[in-house]
GROMACS .gro file of C-alpha atoms in nm:
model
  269
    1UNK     CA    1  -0.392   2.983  -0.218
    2UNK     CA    2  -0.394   3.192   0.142
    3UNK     CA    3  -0.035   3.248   0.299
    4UNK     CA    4  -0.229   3.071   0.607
    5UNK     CA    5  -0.347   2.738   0.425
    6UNK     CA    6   0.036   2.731   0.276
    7UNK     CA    7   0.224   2.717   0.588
    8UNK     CA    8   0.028   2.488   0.758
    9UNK     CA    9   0.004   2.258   0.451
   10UNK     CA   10   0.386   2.296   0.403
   11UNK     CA   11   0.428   2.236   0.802
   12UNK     CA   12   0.205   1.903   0.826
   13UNK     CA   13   0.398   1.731   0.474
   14UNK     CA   14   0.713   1.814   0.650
   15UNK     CA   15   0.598   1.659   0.946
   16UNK     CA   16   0.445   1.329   0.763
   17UNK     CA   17   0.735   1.309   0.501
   18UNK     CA   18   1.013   1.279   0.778
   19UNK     CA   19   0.804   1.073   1.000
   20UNK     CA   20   0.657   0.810   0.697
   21UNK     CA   21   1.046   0.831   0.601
   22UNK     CA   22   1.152   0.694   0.928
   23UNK     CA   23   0.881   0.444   0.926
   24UNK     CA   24   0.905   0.282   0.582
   25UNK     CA   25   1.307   0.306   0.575
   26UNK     CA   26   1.272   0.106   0.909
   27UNK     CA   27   1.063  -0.156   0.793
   28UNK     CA   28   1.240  -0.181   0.431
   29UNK     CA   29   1.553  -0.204   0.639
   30UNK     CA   30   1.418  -0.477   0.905
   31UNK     CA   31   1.278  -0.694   0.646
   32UNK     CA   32   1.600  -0.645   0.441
   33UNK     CA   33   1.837  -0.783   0.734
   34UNK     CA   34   1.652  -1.089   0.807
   35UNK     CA   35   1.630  -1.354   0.593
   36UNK     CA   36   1.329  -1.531   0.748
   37UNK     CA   37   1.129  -1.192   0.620
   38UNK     CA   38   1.278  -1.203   0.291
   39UNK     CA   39   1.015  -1.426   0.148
   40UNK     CA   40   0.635  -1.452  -0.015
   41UNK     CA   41   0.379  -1.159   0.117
   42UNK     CA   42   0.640  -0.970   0.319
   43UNK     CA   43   0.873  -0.916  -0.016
   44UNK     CA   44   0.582  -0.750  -0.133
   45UNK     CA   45   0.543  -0.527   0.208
   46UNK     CA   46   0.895  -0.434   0.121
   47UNK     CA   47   0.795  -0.352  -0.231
   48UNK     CA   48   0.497  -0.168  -0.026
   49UNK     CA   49   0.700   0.052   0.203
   50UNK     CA   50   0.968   0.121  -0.110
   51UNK     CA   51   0.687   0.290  -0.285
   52UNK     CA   52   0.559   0.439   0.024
   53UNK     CA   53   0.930   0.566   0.114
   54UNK     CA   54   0.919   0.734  -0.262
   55UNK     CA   55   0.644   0.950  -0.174
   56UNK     CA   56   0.793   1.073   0.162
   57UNK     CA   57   1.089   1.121   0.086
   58UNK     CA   58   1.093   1.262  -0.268
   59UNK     CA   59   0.737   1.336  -0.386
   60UNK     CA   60   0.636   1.534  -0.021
   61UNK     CA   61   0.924   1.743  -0.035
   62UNK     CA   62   0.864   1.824  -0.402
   63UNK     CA   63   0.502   1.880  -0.324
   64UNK     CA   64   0.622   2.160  -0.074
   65UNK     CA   65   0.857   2.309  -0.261
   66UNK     CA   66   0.564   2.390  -0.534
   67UNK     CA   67   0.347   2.509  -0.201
   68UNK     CA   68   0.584   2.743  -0.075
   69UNK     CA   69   0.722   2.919  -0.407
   70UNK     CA   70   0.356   2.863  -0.601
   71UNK     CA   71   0.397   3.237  -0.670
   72UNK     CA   72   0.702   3.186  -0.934
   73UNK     CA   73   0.693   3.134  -1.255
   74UNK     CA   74   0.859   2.900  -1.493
   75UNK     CA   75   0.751   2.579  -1.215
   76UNK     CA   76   0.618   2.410  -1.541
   77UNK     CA   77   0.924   2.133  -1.515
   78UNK     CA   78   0.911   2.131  -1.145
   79UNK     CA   79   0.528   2.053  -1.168
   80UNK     CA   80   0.561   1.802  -1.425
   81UNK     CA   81   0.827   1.612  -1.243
   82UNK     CA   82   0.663   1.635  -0.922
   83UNK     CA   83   0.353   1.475  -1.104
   84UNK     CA   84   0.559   1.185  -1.194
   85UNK     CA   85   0.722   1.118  -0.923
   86UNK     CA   86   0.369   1.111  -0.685
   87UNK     CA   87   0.174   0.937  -0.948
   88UNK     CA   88   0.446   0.675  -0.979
   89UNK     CA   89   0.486   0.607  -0.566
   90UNK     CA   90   0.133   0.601  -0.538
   91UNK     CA   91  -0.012   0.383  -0.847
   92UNK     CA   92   0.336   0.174  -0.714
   93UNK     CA   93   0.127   0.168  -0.359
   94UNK     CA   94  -0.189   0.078  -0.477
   95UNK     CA   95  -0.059  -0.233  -0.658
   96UNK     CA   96   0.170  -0.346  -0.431
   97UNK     CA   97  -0.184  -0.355  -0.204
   98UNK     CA   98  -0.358  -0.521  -0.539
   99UNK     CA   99  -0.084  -0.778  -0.548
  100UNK     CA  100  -0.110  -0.846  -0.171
  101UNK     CA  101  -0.534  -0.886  -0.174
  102UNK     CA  102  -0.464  -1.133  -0.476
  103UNK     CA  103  -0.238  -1.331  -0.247
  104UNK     CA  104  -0.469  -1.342   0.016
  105UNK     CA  105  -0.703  -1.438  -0.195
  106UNK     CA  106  -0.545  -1.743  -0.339
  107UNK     CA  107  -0.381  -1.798   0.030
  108UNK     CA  108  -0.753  -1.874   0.161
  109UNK     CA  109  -0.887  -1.990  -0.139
  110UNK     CA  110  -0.669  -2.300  -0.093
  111UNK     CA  111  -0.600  -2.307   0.247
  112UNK     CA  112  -0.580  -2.706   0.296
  113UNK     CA  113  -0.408  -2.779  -0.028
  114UNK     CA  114  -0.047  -2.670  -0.029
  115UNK     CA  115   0.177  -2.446   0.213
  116UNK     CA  116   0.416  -2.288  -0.053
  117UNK     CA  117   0.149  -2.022  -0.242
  118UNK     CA  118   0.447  -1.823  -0.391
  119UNK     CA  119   0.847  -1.849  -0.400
  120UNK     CA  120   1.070  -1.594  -0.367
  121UNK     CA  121   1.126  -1.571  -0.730
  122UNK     CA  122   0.761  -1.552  -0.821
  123UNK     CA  123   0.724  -1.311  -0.547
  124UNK     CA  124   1.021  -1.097  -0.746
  125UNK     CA  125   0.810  -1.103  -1.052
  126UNK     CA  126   0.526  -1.002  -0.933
  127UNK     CA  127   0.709  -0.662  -0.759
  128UNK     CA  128   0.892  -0.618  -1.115
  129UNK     CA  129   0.527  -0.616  -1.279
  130UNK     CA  130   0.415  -0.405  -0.979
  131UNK     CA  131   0.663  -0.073  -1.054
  132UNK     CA  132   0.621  -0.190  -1.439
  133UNK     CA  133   0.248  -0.105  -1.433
  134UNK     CA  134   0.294   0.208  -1.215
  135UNK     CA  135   0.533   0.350  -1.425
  136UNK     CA  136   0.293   0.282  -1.729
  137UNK     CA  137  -0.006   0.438  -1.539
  138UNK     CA  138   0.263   0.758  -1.425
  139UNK     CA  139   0.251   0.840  -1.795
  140UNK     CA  140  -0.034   0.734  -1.925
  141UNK     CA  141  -0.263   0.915  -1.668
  142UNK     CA  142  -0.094   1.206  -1.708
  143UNK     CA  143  -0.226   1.288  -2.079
  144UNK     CA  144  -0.523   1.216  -2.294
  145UNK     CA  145  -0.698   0.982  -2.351
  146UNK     CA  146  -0.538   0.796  -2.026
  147UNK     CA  147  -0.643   1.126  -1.792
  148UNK     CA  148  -1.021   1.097  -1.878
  149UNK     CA  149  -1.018   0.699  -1.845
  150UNK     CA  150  -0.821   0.753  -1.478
  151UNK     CA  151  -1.162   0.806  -1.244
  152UNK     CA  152  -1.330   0.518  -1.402
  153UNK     CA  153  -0.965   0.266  -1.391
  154UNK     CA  154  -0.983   0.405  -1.008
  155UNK     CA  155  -1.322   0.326  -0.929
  156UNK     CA  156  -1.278  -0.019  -1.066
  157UNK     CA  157  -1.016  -0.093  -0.862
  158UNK     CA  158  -1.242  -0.009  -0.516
  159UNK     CA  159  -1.513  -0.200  -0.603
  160UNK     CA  160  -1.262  -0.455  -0.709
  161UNK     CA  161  -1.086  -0.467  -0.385
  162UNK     CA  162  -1.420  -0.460  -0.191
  163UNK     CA  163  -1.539  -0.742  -0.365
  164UNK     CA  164  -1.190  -0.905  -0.279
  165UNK     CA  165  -1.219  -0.888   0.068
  166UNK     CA  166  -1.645  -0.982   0.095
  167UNK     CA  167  -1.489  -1.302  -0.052
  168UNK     CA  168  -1.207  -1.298   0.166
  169UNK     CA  169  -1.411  -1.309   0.517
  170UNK     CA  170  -1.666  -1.554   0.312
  171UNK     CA  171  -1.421  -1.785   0.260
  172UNK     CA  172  -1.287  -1.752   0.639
  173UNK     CA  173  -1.658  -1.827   0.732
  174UNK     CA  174  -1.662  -2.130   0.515
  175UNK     CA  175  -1.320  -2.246   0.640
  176UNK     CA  176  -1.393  -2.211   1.021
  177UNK     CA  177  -1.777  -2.375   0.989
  178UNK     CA  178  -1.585  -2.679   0.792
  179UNK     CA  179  -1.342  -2.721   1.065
  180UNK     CA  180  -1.591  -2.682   1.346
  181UNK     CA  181  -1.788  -2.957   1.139
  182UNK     CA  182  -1.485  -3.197   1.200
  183UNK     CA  183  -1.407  -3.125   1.525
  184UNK     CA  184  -1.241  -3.396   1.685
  185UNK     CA  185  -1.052  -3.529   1.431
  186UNK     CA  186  -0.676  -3.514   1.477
  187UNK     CA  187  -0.590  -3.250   1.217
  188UNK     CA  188  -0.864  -2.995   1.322
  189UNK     CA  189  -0.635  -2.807   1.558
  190UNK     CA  190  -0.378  -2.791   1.264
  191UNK     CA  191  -0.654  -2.665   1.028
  192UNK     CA  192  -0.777  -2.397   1.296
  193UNK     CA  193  -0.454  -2.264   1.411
  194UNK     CA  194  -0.335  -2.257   1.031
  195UNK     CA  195  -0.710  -2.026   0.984
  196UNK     CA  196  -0.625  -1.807   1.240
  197UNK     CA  197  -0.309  -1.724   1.105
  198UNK     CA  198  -0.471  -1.662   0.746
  199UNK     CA  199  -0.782  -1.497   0.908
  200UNK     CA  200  -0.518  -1.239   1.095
  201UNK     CA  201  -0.290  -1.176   0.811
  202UNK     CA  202  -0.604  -1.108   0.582
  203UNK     CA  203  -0.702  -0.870   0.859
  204UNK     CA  204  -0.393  -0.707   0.842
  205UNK     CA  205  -0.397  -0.617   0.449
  206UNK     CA  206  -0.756  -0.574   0.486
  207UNK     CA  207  -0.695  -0.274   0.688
  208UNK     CA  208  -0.392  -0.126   0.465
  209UNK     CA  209  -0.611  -0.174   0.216
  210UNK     CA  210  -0.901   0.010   0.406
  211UNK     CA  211  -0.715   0.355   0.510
  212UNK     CA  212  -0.579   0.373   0.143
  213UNK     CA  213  -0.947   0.335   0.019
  214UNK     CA  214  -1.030   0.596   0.279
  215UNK     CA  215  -0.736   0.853   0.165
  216UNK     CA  216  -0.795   0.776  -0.246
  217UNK     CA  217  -1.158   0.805  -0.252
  218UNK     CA  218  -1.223   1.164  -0.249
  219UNK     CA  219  -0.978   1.196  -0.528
  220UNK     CA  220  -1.181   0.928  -0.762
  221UNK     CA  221  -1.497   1.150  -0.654
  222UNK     CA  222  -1.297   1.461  -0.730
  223UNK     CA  223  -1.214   1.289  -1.069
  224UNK     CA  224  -1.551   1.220  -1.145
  225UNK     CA  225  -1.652   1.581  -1.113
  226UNK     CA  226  -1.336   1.683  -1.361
  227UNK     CA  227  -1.165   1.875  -1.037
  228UNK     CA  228  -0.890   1.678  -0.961
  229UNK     CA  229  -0.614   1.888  -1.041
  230UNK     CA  230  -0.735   2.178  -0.832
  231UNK     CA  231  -0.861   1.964  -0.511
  232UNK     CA  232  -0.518   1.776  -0.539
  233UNK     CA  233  -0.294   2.094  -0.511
  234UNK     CA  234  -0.488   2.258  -0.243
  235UNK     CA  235  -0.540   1.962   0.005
  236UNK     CA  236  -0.590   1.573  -0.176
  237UNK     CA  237  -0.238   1.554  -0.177
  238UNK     CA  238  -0.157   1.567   0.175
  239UNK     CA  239  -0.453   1.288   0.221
  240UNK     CA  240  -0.321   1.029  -0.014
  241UNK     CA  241   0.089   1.119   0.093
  242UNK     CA  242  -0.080   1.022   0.444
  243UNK     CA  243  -0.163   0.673   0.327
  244UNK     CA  244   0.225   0.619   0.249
  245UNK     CA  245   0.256   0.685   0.645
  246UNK     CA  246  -0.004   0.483   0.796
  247UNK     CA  247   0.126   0.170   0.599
  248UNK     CA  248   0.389   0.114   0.768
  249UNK     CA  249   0.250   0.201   1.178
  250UNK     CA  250  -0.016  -0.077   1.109
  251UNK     CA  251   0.221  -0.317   0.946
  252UNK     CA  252   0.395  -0.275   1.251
  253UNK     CA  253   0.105  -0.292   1.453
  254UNK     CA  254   0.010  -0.587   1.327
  255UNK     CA  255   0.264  -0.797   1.270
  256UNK     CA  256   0.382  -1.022   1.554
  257UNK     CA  257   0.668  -1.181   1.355
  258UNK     CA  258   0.831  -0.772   1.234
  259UNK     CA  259   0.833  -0.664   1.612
  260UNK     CA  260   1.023  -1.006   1.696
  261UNK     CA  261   1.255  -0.982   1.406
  262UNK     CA  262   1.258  -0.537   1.477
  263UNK     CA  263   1.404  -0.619   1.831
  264UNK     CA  264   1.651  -0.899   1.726
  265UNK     CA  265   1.807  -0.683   1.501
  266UNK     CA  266   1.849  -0.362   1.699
  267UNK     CA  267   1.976  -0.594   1.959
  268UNK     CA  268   2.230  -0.696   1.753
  269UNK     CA  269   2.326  -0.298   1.593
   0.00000   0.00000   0.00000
């Protein structure tokens, strides 16, 4: 690799690891302090930005150490652990996002039926399985036979969560034409307001879920052609470690109820 393509490599990880640091430690700490966060989807957004803090924090800094002394030998333990450490944070991402499209899923799915879709101790369960499986997949893709099944597990998954979310905006279409149907009745303005707020927090994931489909997919392609290994080293990497830093700026973005609960409890520090 060129002295050129190191430094600049080395200079933009730096950059993303402190800033996705900042980010996800903010939002882990946020939904940590207040106890009207620490419940249903957003336990699993702290799950999310644990996972994502994991790969800015320790795998990007690992990743540049390798960059800048690539030249030395003996890195075999280094590399290994490195390996570990990314593939856990960022199978630990992508199903913290699986677990999240699933709840959406089942959120709309039933929209009229219940209120409660998942307690806090469900919602623990699911997170435990979450870093379970990732761990699993951290050392299982990282040998035979799991390495050669990894593109086609990957590949799955996308056309698994695009099929999730066609379903997702197909059942919002169904919802809102069944309420428009019954307008006029006194629970239709209950019904439509409780949409909208489904329809906007689907939005939400569906776009976390988009820019991590955007920075994984040239690595599935990449593991399709058997390059993986190469293309991550010299610039994948960086792509997918940027998905652990755009999390958390559209969760942020997005959310109405974080910025409220963000300002309360700055106010009070």
């Amino acid at each position: 690799m060129s002295a050129a393509r190191i430094v600049s490599l080395s200079i933009l990880n730096g950059f993303l690891s402190a800033f996705g640091s900042f980010m996800n430690l903010t939002v882990a700490f946020v939904i940590f302090k207040n106890k009207d966060l620490r419940k249903g989807l957003n336990l699993l957004i702290l799950s999310l930005s644990l996972a994502d803090l994991l790969t800015n924090f320790l795998a990007q800094p690992m990743y540049i150490y390798l960059l800048v002394n690539e030249t030395e030998k003996d890195l075999y333990a280094q590399k290994k652990a490195f390996q570990f450490f990314a593939f856990l944070s960022l199978h630990a991402s992508t199903n913290n996002l699986a677990a999240i499209t699933l709840y959406r899923l089942r959120a709309l799915s039933r929209l009229f039926r219940h209120i409660i879709l998942i307690t806090r101790k469900q919602a623990w369960i699911v997170i435990v399985i979450v870093w379970i499986s990732a761990g699993i997949m951290a050392a299982v893709f990282d040998m035979e036979p799991g390495k050669s099944a990894a593109p086609f597990l990957h590949l799955a998954v996308i056309l698994a969560w695009i099929g999730s979310y066609v379903g997702i905006f197909w059942l919002v279409r169904k919802h809102k034409r069944r309420i428009l149907s019954k307008e006029g009745i006194p629970s239709s303005p209950f019904m439509m307001a409780n949409l909208k707020y489904e329809s906007g927090a689907a939005k939400t994931s569906a776009v976390l879920v988009g820019t991590s489909l955007i920075c994984f997919f040239p690595v599935v392609v990449f593991e399709m052609l058997g390059k993986a290994d190469e293309m991550r080293l010299l610039w994948c990497y960086t792509l997918l470690f940027a998905g652990a830093v755009i999390n958390p700026c559209v969760f942020v973005c997005r959310s109405q109820q974080f910025r409220a609960a963000f300002r309360k409890t700055f106010q009070c520090l």
